[in-house]
mmCIF file of C-alpha atoms in Angstrom:
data_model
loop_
_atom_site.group_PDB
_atom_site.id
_atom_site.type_symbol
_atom_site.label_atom_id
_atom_site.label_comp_id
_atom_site.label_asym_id
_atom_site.label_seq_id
_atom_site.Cartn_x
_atom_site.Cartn_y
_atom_site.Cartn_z
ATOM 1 C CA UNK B 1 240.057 65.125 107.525
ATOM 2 C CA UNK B 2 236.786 63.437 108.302
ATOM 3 C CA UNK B 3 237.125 64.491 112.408
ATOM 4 C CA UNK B 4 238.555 68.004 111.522
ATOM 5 C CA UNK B 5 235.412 68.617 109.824
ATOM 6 C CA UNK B 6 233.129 67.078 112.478
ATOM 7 C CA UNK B 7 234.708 68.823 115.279
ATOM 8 C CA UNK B 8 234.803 72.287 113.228
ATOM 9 C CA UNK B 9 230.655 71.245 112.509
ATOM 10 C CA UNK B 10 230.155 70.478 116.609
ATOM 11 C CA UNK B 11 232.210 73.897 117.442
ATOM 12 C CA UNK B 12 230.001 75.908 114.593
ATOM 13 C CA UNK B 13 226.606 73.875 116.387
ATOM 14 C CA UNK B 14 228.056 75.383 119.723
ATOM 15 C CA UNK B 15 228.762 79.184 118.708
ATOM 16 C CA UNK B 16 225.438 79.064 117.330
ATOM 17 C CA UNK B 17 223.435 77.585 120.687
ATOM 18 C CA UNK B 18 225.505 80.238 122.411
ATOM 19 C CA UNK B 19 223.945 83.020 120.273
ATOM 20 C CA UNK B 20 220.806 82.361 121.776
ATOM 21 C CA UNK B 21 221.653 82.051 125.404
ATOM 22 C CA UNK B 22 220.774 85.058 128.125
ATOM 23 C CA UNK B 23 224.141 87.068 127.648
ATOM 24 C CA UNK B 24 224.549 87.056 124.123
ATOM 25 C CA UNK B 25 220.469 88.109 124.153
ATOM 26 C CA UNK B 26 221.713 91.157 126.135
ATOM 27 C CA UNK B 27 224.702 92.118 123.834
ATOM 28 C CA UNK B 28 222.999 91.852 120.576
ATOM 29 C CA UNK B 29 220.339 93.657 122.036
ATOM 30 C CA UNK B 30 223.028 95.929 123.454
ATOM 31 C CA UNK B 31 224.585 96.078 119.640
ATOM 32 C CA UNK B 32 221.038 97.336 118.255
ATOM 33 C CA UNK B 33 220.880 99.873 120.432
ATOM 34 C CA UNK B 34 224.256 101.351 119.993
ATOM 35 C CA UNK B 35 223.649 101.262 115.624
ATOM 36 C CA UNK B 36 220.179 103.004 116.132
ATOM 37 C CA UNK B 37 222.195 105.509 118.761
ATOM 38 C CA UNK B 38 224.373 106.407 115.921
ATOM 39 C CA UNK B 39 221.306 107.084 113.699
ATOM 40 C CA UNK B 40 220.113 109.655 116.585
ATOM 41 C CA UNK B 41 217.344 107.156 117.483
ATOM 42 C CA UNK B 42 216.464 106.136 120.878
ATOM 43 C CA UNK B 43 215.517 102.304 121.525
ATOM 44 C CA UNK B 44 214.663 99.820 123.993
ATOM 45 C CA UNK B 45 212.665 96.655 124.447
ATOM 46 C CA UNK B 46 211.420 94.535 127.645
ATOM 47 C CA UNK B 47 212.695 91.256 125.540
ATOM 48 C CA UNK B 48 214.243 90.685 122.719
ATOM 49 C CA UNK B 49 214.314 86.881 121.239
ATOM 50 C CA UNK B 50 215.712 85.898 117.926
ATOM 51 C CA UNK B 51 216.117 82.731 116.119
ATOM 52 C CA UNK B 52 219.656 83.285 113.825
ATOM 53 C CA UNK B 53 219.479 80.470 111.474
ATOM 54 C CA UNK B 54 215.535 81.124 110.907
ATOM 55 C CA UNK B 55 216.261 85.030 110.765
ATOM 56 C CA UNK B 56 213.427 85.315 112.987
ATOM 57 C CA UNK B 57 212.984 88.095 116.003
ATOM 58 C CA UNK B 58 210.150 88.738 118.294
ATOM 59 C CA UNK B 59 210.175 91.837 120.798
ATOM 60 C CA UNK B 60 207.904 92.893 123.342
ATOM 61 C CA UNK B 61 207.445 96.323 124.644
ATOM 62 C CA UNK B 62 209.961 98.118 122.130
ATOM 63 C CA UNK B 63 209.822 102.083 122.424
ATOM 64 C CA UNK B 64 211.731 104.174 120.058
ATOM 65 C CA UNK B 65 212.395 108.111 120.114
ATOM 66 C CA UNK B 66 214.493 110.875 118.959
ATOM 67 C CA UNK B 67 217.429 111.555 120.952
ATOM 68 C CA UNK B 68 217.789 114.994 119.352
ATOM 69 C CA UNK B 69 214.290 115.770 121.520
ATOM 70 C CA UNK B 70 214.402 112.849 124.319
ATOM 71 C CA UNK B 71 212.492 114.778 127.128
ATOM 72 C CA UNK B 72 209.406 114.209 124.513
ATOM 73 C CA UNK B 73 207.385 111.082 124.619
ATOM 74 C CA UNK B 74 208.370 108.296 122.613
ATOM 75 C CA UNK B 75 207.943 108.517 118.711
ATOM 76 C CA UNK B 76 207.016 104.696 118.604
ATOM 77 C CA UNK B 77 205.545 101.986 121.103
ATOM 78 C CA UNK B 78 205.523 98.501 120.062
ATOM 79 C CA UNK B 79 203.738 95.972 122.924
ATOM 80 C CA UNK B 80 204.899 92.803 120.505
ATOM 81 C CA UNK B 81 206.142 92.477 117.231
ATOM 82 C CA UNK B 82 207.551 89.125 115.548
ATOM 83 C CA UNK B 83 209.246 89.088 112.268
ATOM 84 C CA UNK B 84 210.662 86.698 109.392
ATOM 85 C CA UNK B 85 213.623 87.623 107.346
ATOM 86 C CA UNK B 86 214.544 86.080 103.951
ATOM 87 C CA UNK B 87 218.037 84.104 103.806
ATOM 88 C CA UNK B 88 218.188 83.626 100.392
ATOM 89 C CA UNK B 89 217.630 87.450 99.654
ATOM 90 C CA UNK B 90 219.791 88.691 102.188
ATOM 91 C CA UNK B 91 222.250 86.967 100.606
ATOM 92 C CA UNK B 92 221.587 88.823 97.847
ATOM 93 C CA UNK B 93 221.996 92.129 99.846
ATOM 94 C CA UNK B 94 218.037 92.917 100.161
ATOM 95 C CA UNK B 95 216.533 93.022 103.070
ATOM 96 C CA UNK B 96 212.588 91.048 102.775
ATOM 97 C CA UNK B 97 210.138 90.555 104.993
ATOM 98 C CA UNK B 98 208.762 87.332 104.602
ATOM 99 C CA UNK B 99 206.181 88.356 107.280
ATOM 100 C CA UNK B 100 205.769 90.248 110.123
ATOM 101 C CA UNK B 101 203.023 90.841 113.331
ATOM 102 C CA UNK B 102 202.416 93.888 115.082
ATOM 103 C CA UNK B 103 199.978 94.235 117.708
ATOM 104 C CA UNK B 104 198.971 97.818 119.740
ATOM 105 C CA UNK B 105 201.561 100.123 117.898
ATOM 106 C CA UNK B 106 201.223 103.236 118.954
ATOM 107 C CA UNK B 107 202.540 106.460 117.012
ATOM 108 C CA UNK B 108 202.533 109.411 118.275
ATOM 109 C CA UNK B 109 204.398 111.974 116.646
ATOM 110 C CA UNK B 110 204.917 115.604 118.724
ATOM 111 C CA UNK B 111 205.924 118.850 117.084
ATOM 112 C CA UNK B 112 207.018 120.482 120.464
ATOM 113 C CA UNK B 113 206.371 124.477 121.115
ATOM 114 C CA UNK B 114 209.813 125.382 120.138
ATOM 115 C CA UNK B 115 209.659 123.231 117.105
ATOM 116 C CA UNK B 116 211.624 120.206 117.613
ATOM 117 C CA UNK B 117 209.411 116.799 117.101
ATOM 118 C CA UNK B 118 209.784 113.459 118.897
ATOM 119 C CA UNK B 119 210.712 111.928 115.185
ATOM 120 C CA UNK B 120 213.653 110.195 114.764
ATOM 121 C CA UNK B 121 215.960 111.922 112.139
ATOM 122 C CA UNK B 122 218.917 109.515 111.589
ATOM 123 C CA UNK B 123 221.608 112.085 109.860
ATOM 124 C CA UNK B 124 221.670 112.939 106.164
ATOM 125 C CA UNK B 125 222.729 109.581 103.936
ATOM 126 C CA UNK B 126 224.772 109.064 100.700
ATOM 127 C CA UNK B 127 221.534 107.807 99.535
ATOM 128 C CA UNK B 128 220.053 110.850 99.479
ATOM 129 C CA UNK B 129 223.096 111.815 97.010
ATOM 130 C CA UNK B 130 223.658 108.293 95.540
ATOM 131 C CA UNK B 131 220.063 106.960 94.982
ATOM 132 C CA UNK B 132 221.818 103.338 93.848
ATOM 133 C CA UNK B 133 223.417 103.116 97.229
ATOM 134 C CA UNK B 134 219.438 103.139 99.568
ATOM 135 C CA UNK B 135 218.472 100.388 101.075
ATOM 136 C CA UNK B 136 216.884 97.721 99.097
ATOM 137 C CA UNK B 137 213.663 96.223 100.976
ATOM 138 C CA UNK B 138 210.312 94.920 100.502
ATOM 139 C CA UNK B 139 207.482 93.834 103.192
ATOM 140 C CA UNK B 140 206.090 90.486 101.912
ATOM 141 C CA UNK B 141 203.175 89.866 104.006
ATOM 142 C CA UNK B 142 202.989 92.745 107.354
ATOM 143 C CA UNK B 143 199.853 92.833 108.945
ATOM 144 C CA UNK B 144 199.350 95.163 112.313
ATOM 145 C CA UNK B 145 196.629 94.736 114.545
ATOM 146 C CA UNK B 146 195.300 97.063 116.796
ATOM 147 C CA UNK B 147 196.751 100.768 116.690
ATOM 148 C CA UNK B 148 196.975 104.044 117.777
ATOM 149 C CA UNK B 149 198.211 107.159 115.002
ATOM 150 C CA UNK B 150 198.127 110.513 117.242
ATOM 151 C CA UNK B 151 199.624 113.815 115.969
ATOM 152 C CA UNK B 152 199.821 116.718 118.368
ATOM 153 C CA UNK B 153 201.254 119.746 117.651
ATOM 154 C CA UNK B 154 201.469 121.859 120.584
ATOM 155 C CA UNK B 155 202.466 125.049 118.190
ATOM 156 C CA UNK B 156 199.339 125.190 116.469
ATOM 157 C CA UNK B 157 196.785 123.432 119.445
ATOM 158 C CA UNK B 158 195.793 119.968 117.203
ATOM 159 C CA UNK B 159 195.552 117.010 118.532
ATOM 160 C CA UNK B 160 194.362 114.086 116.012
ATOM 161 C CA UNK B 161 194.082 110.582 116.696
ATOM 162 C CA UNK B 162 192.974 107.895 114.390
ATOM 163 C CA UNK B 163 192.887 104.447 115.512
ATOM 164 C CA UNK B 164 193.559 101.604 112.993
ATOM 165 C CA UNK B 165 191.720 98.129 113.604
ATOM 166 C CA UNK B 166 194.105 96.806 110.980
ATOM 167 C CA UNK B 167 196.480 97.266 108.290
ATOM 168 C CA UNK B 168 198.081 94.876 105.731
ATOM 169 C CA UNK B 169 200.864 95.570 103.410
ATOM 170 C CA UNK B 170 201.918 92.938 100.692
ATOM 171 C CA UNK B 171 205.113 93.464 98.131
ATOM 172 C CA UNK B 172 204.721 91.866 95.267
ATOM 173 C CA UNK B 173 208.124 90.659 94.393
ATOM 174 C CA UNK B 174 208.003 91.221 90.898
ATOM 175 C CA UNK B 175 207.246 94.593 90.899
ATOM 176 C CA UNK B 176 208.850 95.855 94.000
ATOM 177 C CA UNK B 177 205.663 97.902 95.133
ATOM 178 C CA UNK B 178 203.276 97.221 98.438
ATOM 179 C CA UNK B 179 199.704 97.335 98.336
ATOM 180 C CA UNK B 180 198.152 98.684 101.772
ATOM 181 C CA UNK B 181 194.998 98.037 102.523
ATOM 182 C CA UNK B 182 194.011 99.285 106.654
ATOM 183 C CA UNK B 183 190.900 99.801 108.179
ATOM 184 C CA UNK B 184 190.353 102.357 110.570
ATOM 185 C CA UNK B 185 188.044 103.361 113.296
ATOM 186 C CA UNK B 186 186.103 106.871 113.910
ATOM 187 C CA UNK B 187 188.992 109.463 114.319
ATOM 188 C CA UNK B 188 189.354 112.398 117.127
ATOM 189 C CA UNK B 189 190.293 116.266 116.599
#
């Protein structure tokens, strides 16, 4: 019994290294892509790495879009983000961020002349029926350094950009609510 175990401990050791070799990089990347594809949002990223048993994932130069307008420019750009997931409360079927670190996001979000925006609209949800059934989160510690808000909307001729030296959000646990706090530079119109 003792060696079944062992050799079922080295196999598990194995299939876990192998998670985190080039390939299986590519198809989990691959695997994001599809689920956000589904959601009628566009996505890719220079690199992708992850750490699986510290629920940990870094990315560097992540764009995201809508597919439903994907001749506009991208909704979101991301040069780096790195993230920390909680074990114990995704267990528990809650997604929590112990922290997270953004650097140069840029949003810029396009209402087009015919109407259609560059904002990702994922399809209607049973949440929006069901509230019980929406997704259960809360961002622990977030802080993001160094961005770029821009709205245009070519309809109406604005263009407003506000950059953001920083912004912090904490959840307090207890309460489920996040405090932002941001500081911003002098806007343009």
């Amino acid at each position: 019994v003792g060696v079944g175990v062992a050799a079922l401990l080295v196999l598990l050791l194995i299939a876990a290294g192998a998670l985190h070799l080039g390939p299986a990089r590519r198809f989990v990347l691959q695997q994001v892509t599809s689920q956000l594809e589904s959601q009628h949002i566009g996505f890719t990223a220079d690199s992708l790495r992850y750490n699986a048993a510290a629920l940990s994932v870094s990315m560097e130069g992540a764009r995201l879009w809508s597919l439903d307008a994907p001749e506009l420019e991208p909704f979101a750009s991301i040069p780096s983000i790195r993230v920390n997931l909680s074990a114990r409360e995704l267990l528990r079927g809650r997604y929590v961020v112990e922290s997270a670190r953004v650097t140069g996001l840029d949003l810029h979000y396009i209402v087009a002349e015919d109407g259609r925006s560059n904002l990702p609209m994922p399809p209607a949800r049973q949440a929006e029926q069901d509230p019980s059934s929406a997704v259960q989160y809360l961002l622990k510690d977030t802080q993001i350094e160094r961005a770029r808000v821009r709205y245009e909307d070519r309809r109406r001729g604005i263009d407003a950009t506000l950059p953001i030296e920083w912004l912090r959000v904490d959840g307090q646990p207890t309460t489920d609510r996040h405090d932002v706090l941001l500081e911003a530079g002098p806007g343009q119109i």
